Short mmCIF file of C-alpha atoms in Angstrom, two decimals:
data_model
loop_
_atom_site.label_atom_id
_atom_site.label_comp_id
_atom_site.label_asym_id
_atom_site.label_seq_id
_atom_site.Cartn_x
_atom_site.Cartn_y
_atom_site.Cartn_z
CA UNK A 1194 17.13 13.02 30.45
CA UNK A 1195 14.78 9.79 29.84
CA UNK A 1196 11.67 9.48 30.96
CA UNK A 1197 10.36 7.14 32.92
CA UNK A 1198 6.95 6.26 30.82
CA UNK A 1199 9.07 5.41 28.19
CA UNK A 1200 10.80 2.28 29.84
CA UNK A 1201 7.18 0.65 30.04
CA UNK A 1202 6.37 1.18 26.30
CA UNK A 1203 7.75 -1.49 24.36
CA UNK A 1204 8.27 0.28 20.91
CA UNK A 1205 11.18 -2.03 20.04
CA UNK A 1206 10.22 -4.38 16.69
CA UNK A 1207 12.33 -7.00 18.48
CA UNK A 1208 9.72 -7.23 21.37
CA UNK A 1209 6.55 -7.07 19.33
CA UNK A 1210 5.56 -10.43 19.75
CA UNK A 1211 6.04 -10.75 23.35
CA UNK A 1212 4.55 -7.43 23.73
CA UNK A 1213 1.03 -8.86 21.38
CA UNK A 1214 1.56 -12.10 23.71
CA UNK A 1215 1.47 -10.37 27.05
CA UNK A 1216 -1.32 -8.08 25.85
CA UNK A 1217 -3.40 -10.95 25.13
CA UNK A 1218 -2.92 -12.44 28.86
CA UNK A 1219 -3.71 -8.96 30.34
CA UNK A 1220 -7.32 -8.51 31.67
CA UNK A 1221 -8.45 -5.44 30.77
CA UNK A 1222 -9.74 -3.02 33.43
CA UNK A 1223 -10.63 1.15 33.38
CA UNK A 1224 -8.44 3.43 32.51
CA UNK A 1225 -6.18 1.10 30.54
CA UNK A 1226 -4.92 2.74 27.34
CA UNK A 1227 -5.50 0.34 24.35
CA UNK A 1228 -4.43 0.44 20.37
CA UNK A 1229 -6.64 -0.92 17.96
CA UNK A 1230 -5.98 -2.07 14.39
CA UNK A 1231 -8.70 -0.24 11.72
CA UNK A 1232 -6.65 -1.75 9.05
CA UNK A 1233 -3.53 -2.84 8.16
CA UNK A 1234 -1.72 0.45 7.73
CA UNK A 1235 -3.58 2.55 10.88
CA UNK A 1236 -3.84 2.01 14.33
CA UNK A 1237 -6.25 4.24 16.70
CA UNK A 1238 -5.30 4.67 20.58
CA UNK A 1239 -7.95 4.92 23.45
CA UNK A 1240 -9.29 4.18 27.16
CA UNK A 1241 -11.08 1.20 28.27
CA UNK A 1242 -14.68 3.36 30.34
CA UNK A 1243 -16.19 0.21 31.40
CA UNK A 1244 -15.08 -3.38 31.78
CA UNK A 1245 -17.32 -6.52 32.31
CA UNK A 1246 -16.23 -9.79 33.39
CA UNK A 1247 -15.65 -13.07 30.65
CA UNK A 1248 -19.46 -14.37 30.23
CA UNK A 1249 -19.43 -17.51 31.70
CA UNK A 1250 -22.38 -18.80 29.04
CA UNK A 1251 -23.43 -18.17 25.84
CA UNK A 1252 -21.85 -17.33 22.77
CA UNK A 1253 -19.90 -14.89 24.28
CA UNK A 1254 -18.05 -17.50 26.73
CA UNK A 1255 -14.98 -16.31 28.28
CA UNK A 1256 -15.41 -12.82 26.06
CA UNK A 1257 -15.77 -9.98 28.34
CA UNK A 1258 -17.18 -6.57 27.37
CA UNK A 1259 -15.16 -3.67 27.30
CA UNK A 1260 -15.70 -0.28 26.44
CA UNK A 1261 -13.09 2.23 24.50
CA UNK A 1262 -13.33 5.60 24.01
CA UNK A 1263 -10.99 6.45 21.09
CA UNK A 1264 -8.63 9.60 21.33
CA UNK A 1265 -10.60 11.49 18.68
CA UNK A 1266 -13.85 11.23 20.73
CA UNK A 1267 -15.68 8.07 19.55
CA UNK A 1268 -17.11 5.79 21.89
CA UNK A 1269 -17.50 1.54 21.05
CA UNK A 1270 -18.62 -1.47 22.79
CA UNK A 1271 -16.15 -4.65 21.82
CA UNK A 1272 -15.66 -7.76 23.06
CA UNK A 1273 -12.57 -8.51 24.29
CA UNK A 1274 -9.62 -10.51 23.87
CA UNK A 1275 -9.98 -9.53 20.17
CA UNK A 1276 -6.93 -9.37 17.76
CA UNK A 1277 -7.31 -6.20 16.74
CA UNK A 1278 -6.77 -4.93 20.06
CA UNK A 1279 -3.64 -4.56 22.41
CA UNK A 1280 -4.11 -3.37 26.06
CA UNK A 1281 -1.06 -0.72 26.53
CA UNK A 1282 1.00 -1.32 29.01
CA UNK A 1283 0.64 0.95 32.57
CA UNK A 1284 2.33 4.39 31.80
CA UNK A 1285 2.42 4.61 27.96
CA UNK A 1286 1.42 7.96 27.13
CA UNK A 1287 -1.14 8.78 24.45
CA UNK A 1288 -0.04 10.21 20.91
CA UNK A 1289 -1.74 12.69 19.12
CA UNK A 1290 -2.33 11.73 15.30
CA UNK A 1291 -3.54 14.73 13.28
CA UNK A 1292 -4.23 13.65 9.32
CA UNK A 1293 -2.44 10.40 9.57
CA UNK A 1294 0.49 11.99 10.93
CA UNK A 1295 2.31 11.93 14.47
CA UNK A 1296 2.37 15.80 15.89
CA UNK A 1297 2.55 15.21 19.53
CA UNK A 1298 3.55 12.38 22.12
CA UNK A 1299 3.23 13.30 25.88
CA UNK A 1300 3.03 17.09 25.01
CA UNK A 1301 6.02 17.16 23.19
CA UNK A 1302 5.96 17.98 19.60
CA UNK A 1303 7.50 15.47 17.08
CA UNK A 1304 7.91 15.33 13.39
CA UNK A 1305 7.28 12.55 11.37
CA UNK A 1306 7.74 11.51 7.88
CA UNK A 1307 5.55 8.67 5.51
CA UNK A 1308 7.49 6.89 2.95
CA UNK A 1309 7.70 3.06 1.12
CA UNK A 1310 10.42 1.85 2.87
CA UNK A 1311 12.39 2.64 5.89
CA UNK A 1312 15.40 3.81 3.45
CA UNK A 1313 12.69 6.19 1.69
CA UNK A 1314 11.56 7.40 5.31
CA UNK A 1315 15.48 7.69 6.58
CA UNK A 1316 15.94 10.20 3.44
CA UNK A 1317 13.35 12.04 4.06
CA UNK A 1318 13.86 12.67 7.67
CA UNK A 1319 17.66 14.17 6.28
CA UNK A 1320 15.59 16.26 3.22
CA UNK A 1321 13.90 17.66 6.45
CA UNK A 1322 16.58 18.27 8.68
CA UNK A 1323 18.51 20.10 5.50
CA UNK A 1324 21.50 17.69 5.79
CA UNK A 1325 20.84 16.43 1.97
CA UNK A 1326 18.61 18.27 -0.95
CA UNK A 1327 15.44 17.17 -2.95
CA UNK A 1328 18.23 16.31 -5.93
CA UNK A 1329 20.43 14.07 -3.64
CA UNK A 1330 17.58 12.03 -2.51
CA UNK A 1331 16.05 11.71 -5.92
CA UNK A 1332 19.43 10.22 -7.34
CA UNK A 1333 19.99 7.76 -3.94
CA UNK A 1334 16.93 6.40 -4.67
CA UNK A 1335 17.06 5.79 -8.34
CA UNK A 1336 20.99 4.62 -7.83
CA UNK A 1337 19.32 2.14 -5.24
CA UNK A 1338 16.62 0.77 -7.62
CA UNK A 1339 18.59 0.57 -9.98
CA UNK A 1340 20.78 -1.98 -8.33
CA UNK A 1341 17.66 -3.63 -7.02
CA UNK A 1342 16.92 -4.14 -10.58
CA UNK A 1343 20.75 -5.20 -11.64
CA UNK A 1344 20.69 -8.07 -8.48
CA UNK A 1345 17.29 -9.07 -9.46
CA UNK A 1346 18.16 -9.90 -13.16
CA UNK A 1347 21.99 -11.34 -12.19
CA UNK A 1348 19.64 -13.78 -9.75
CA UNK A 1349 17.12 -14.85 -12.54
CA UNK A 1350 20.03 -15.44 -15.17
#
């Protein structure tokens, strides 16, 4: 059984940039869930509390003020549209990120792995199901860089 949240929350790569395109059109109003960049590699989820209209002067022109209270408690004042932040769209649920790792999304518990590369991550998520050992991983991985390393080398020559 699907849920019906999910058919609102584009987590498809393919619809990334419409999704950052439509985000950026979206005026941003209380009780919208946002995500915000930190960095490259971490993204933070939160609530818009207060929205002010675009200033119409200044050097804040067509900026409005938001502010987000983050999931782990922390309150900021931002102007928005900003790059670093995506409104969510209506029914996304929030996720719950304990130590840099997923744990819950909509009450539901999930496991989650961190690797280099999706292949890495894919082999992992087997290691952790019990469908392959520690050694069987350890030899994929070295069989695959050492072909990475073989193609490289026939491509320079």
């Amino acid at each position: 059984e699907q849920d019906d949240h999910m058919e609102s929350c584009p987590f498809d790569s393919n619809f990334a940039s419409e999704y950052t395109e439509a985000s950026k059109k979206k005026k941003p109003e209380v009780g919208m869930r946002v995500n915000v960049n930190i960095n490259s590699f971490n993204t933070v989820g939160g609530v818009i509390t207060k929205a002010k209209a675009p200033a119409k002067s200044g050097k804040n022109k067509g900026l409005s003020m938001i502010t987000i209270k983050y999931d782990d408690g922390v309150t900021e004042d931002t102007p928005f549209p900003d790059p670093d932040i995506q409104l969510a769209p209506p029914g996304c649920p929030p996720i719950v990120i304990e130590n840099d790792t997923l744990t819950e999304i909509k009450g539901k518990p999930v496991q989650t792995v961190s690797a280099n590369s999706p292949l890495e991550a894919w082999g992992k998520t087997l290691l952790s199901l019990g469908l392959i050992d520690e050694i069987m991983l350890e030899d994929a991985l070295k069989a695959l860089q050492v072909s990475r390393d073989e193609g490289f080398n026939e491509a320079k020559d």
